[in-house]
Structures are given as structure tokens and as C-alpha cells.
Short mmCIF file of C-alpha atoms in Angstrom, two decimals:
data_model
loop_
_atom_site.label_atom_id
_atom_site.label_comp_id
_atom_site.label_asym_id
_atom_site.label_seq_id
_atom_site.Cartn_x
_atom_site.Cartn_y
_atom_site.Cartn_z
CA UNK N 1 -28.95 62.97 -2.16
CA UNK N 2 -27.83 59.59 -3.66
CA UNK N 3 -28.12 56.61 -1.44
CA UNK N 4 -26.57 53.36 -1.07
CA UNK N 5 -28.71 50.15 -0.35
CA UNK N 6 -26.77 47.78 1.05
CA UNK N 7 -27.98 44.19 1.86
CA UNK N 8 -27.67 42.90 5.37
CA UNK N 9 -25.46 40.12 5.40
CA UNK N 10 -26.79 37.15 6.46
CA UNK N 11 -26.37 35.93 10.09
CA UNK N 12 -24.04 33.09 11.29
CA UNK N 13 -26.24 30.87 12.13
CA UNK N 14 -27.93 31.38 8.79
CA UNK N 15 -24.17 30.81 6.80
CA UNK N 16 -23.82 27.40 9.16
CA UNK N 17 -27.14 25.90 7.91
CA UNK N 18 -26.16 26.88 4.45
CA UNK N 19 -22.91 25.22 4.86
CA UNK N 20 -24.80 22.28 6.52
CA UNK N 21 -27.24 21.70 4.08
CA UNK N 22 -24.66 22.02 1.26
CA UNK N 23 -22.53 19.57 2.55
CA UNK N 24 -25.41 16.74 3.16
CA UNK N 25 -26.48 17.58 -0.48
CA UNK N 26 -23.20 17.05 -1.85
CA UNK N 27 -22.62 13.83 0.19
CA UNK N 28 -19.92 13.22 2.89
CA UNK N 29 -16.83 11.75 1.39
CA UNK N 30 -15.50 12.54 -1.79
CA UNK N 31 -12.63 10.12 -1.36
CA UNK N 32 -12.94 6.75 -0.38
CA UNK N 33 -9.53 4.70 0.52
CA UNK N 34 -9.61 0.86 1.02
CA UNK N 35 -7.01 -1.19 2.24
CA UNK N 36 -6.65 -4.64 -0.15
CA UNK N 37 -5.89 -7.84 2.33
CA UNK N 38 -8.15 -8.11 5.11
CA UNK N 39 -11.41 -5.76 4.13
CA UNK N 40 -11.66 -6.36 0.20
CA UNK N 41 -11.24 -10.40 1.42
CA UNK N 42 -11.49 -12.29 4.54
CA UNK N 43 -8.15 -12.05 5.61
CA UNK N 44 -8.19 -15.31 7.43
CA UNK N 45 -9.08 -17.65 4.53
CA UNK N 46 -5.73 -19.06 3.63
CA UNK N 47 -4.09 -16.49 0.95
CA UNK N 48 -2.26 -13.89 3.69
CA UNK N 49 -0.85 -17.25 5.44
CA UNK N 50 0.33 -18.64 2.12
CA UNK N 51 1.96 -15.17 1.00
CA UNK N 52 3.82 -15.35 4.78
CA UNK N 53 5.08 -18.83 4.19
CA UNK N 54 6.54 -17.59 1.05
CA UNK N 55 8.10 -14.79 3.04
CA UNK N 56 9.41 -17.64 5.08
CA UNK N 57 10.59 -19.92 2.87
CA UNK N 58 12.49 -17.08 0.58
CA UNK N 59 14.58 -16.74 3.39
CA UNK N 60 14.72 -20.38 3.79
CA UNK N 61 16.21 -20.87 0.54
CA UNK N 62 17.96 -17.87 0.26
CA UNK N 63 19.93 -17.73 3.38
CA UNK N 64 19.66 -21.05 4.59
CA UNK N 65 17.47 -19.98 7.75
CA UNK N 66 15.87 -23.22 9.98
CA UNK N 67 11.99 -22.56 9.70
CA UNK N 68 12.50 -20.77 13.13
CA UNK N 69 14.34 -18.61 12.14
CA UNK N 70 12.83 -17.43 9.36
CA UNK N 71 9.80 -17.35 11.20
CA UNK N 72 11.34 -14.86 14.04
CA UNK N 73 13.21 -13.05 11.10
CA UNK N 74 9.94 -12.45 9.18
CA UNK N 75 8.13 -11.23 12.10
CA UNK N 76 11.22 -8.86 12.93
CA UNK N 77 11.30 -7.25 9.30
CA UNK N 78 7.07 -6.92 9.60
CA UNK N 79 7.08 -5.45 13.08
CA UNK N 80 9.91 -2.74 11.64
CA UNK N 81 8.85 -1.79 8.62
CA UNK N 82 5.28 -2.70 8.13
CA UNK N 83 6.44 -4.28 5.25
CA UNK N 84 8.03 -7.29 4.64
CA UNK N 85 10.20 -6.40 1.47
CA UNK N 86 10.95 -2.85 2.80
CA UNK N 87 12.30 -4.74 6.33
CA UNK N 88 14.29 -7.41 4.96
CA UNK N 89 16.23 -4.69 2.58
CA UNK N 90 17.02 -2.67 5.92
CA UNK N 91 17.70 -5.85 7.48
CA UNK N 92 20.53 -6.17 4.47
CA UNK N 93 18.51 -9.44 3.53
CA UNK N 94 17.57 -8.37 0.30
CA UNK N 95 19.44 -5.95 -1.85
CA UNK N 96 17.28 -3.67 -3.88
CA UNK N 97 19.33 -4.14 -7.22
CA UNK N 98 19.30 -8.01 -7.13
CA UNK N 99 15.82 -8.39 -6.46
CA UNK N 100 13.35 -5.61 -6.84
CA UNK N 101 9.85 -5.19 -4.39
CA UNK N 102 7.96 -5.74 -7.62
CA UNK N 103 9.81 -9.17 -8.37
CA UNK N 104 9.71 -9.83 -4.19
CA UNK N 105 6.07 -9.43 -3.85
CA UNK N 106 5.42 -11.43 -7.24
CA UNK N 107 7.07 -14.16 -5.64
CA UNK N 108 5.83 -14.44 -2.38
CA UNK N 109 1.98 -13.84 -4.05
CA UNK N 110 2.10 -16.44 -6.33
CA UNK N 111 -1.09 -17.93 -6.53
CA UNK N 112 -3.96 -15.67 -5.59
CA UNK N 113 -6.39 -17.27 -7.88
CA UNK N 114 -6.23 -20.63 -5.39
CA UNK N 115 -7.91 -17.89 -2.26
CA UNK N 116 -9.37 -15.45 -4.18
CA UNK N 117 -13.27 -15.69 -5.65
CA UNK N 118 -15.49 -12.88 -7.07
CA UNK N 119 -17.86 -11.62 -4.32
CA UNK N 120 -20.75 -9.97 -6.05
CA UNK N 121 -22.15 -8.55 -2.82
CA UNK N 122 -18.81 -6.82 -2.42
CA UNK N 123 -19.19 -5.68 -5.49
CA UNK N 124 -22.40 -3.85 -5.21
CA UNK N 125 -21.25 -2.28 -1.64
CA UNK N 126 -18.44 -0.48 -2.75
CA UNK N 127 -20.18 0.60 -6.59
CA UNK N 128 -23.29 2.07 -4.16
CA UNK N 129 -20.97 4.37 -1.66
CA UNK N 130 -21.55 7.46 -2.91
CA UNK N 131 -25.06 7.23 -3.76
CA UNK N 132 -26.28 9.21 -6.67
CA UNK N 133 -22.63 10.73 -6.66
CA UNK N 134 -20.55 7.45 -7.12
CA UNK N 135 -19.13 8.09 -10.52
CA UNK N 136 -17.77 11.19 -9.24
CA UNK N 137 -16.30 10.09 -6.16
CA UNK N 138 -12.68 9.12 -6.24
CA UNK N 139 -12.69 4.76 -4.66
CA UNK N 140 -8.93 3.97 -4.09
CA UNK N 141 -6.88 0.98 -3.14
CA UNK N 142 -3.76 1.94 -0.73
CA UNK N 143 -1.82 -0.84 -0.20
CA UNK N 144 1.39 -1.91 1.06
CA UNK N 145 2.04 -4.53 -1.49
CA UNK N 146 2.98 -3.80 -4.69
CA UNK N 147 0.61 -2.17 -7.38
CA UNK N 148 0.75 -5.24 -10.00
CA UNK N 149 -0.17 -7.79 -7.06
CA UNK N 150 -2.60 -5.50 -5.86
CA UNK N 151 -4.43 -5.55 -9.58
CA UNK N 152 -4.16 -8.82 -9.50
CA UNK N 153 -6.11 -9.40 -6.19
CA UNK N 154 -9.16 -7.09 -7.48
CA UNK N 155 -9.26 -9.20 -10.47
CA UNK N 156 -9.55 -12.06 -8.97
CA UNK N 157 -12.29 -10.59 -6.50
CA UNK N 158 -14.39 -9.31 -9.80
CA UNK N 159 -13.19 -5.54 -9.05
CA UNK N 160 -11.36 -4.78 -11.90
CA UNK N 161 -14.39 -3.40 -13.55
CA UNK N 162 -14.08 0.21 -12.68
CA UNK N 163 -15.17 -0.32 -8.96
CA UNK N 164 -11.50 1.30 -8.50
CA UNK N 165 -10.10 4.75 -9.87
CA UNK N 166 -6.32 3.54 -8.98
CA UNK N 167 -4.36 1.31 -6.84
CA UNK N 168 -1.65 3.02 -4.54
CA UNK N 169 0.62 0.49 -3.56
CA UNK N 170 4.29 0.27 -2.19
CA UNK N 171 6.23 1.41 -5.69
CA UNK N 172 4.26 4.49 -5.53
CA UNK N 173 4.49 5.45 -2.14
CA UNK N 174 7.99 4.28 -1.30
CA UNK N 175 10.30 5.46 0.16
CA UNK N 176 7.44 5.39 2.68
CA UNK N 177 4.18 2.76 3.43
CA UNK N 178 1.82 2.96 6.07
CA UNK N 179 1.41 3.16 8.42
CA UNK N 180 3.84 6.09 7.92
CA UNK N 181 1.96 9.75 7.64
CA UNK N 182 3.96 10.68 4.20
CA UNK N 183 2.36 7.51 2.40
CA UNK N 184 -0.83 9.31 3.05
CA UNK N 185 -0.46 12.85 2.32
CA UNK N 186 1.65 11.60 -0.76
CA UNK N 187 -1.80 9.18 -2.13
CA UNK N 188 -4.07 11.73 -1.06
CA UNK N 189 -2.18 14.24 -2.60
CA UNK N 190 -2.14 12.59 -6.05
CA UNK N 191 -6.13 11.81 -5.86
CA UNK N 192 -6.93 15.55 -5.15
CA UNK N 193 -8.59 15.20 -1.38
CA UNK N 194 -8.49 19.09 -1.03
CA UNK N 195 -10.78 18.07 2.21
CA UNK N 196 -9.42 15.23 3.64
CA UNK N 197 -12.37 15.63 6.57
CA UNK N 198 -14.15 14.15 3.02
CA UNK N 199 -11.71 11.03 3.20
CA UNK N 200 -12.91 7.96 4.52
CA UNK N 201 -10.22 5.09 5.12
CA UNK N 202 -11.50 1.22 5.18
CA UNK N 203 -8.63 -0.95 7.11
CA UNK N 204 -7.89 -4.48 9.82
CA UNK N 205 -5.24 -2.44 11.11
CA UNK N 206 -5.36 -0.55 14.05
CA UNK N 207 -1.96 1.00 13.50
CA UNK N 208 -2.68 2.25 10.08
CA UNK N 209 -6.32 4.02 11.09
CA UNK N 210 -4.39 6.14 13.78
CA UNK N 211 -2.32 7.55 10.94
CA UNK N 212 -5.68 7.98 8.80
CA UNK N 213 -7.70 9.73 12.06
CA UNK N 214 -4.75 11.90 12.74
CA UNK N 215 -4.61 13.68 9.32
CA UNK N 216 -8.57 14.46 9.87
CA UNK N 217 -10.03 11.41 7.79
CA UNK N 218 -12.96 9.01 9.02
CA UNK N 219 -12.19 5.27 9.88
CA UNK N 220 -13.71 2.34 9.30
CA UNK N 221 -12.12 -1.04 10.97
CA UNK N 222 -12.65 -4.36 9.34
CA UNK N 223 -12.26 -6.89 11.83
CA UNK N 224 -10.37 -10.36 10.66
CA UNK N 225 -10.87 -13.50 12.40
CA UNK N 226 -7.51 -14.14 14.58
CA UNK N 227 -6.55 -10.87 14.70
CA UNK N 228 -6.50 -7.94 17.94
CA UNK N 229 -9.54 -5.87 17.56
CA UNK N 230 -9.54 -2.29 18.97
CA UNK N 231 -10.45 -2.06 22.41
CA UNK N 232 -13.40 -0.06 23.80
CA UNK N 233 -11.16 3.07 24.36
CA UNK N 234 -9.50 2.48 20.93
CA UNK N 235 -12.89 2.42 19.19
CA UNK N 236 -13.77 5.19 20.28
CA UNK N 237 -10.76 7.49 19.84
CA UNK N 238 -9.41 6.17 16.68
CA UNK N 239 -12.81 4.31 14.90
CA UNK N 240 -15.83 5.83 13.23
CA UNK N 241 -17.33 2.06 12.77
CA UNK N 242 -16.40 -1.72 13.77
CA UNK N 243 -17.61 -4.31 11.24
CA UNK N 244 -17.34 -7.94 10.87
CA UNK N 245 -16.89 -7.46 7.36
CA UNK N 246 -17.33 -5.46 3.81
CA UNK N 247 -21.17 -6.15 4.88
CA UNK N 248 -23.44 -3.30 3.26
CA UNK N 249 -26.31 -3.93 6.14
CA UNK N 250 -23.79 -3.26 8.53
CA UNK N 251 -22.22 -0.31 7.14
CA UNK N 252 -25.17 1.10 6.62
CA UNK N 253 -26.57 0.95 9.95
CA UNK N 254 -23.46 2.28 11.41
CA UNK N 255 -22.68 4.78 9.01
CA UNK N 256 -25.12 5.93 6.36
CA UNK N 257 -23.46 8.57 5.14
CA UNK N 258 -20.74 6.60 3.24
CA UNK N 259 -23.84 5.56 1.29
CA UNK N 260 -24.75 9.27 0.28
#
């Protein structure tokens, strides 16, 4: 009588180390997202307080505001809409047609070479994440501020050299921006994150890593001089690492993996 041979499937345990070992031999993230002002650059050395003053003084000239005003009105629109451009439109201080977010944020960014300065050590950082595998991760910019300013930025920081796949910034992800969920799953849906437990978001701002730690993604917070940092309870809920900085020593010592 014919019989049938029939392997014995392997155990769970056994399918868990497989999946284990596969995954550290593929490397952790296959999607890296950075936020531009504050973790590519120091965001307290002069070129975010000059783009705000040009926030200010738009309105300024535009609507005759006293410099008090347009201070309170500026931090109104920000606190809102998380974006300056997107706030003063709701605010009916801009109308889309007459001035556009591209020719807003062109305006109000004028002058990034004056801040900006290649950082080689940045450089090296974010071309070694990934390892052995960095030319087949995806390394995006997601931005609120418009695509063309955000190109502009990484060429002034000596980035434009392939360090980047894309920049996502608010023309592609509008009607939405962070720290709204749909700007996410709408970049992350473009750069084919399947996984998005393989994402790994770089940002200064608290509000925008809750977004990236609710959809399953790791954090990384970039602290800037002035700014609130994440409390102890907020670290630990919504942060996979704290650093000073875009600092390989320190990213590496925290979290080695991005470095698989």
C-alpha cells in the first residue's frame, strides 16, 4: 500500500526565530522620513526666525497689521493649522488664487543661503543609515513647507546629492500637513512602506511624532535649543530616542538599528 510522507511542519517557536533572524538580516527600517527645519539644521540658528518675521511682516504690509498684531495673528494661523500659509487662507488672509503656497513660502524663505552651510558630518549620518542596505532604502524629506523651498534647503546643506529619494512637502500633501494622520498615510503611501513598523520618522515636534507613533512607525526627537522637549512620560510613550542633534555617536548609541 502506497504511502504518503509528509514533513512535520516546523514548530512556532522555530517560525519566530526564522522571522527574527530574517528581519535583523534584512535591517530594521526600510523607510526613513526626516523632517527639514529643526533636525536636518539647528533650528535655532537664525533662518526659522527670519522665515517668521517674513510671516510677520507679509501681514504687515499686506493688511496693515501693528507688529503686534501680526505677531498674535501669526501665532494664531500656526497654532491652527500647523502651517502658516494653510492658516492665514482659513483665516481669509490670503486667498489661494491671488497668491499661491508655492509663491507664499518663496517669499517668506527668501534667503536660506545667509543660515544655511553644508554639514559634511550630516552628510555621512544620513548616507550610512541603512548600512550595507542604504541604496535600497527609501530616505525622505516630509515637510510642511513647500517642495521647491524644501530643495532649496538640502542644497544649501550639501544634500542634494542623492542623500534624498524625494521631498514631500505641503503641495503634495495638501489638502492636509502634519501633523494631520492623512499627510502620512498619503507620503507613505506614495513611497511604498507596505510595513510601516519599518518606518522610522526623524522630527523637533512633539505633536507631529504622536501622529508618526500612532500609525505604528518609530520616533526619533531632535531637540532644538528654545524649544519644549518631551517630558519623561512623553519620552517614553511617544519617543524611541532623544538627541541633541543629527549626531551619528548619539544615534548610534541609542539606536543602532537605524544604522543596519
Amino acid at each position: 500500500r502506497a504511502t504518503a510522507t509528509l514533513a512535520r511542519a516546523p514548530s512556532t517557536r522555530a517560525r519566530a526565530r526564522r522571522r527574527v533572524a530574517t528581519h535583523a538580516a534584512s535591517g530594521a527600517f526600510d523607510v526613513y522620513v526626516f523632517d527639514l527645519d529643526g533636525v536636518l539644521y539647528d533650528g535655532a540658528n537664525g533662518y526659522l526666525a527670519h522665515v517668521r518675521e517674513r510671516q510677520r511682516v507679509y501681514l504687515m504690509e499686506t493688511h496693515g497689521m501693528t507688529r503686534e498684531e501680526a505677531h498674535e495673528t501669526r501665532e494664531r494661523a500656526f497654532a491652527k493649522a500647523s502651517q502658516c500659509y494653510k492658516g492665514f487662507v482659513d483665516m481669509g488672509l490670503i486667498h489661494a488664487r491671488q497668491m499661491s503656497q508655492e509663491e507664499f513660502t518663496a517669499y517668506c524663505r527668501n534667503g536660506v543661503e545667509l543660515f544655511l552651510r553644508a554639514d559634511e558630518a550630516l552628510e555621512r549620518c544620513v548616507r550610512d543609515m541603512g548600512g550595507e542596505r542604504g541604496n535600497v532604502t527609501k530616505k525622505i524629506v516630509m515637510t510642511n513647507t513647500s517642495e521647491t523651498e524644501g530643495v532649496k534647503a538640502l542644497a544649501a546643506l550639501g544634500l542634494n546629492g542623492g542623500c534624498f529619494d524625494k521631498v514631500y512637502g505641503g503641495l503634495f500633501m495638501a489638502p492636509y500637513c502634519k501633523p494631520q494622520r492623512e499627510a502620512y498615510e498619503r507620503v507613505l503611501a506614495d513611497v511604498g512602506a507596505v510595513d510601516v513598523t519599518r518606518a522610522v520618522m526623524f522630527e523637533d515636534s512633539l505633536k507631529n511624532l504622536k501622529t508618526a507613533k500612532a500609525l505604528g512607525m518609530r520616533t526619533v526627537f531632535v531637540k532644538t535649543l528654545g524649544e519644549r522637549e518631551p517630558s519623561e512620560q512623553e519620552r517614553a510613550e511617544f519617543c524611541d530616542a532623544v538627541v541633541d542633534s543629527m549626531n551619528a555617536d548619539q544615534l548610534r548609541a541609542q539606536m543602532p538599528e537605524l544604522f543596519m
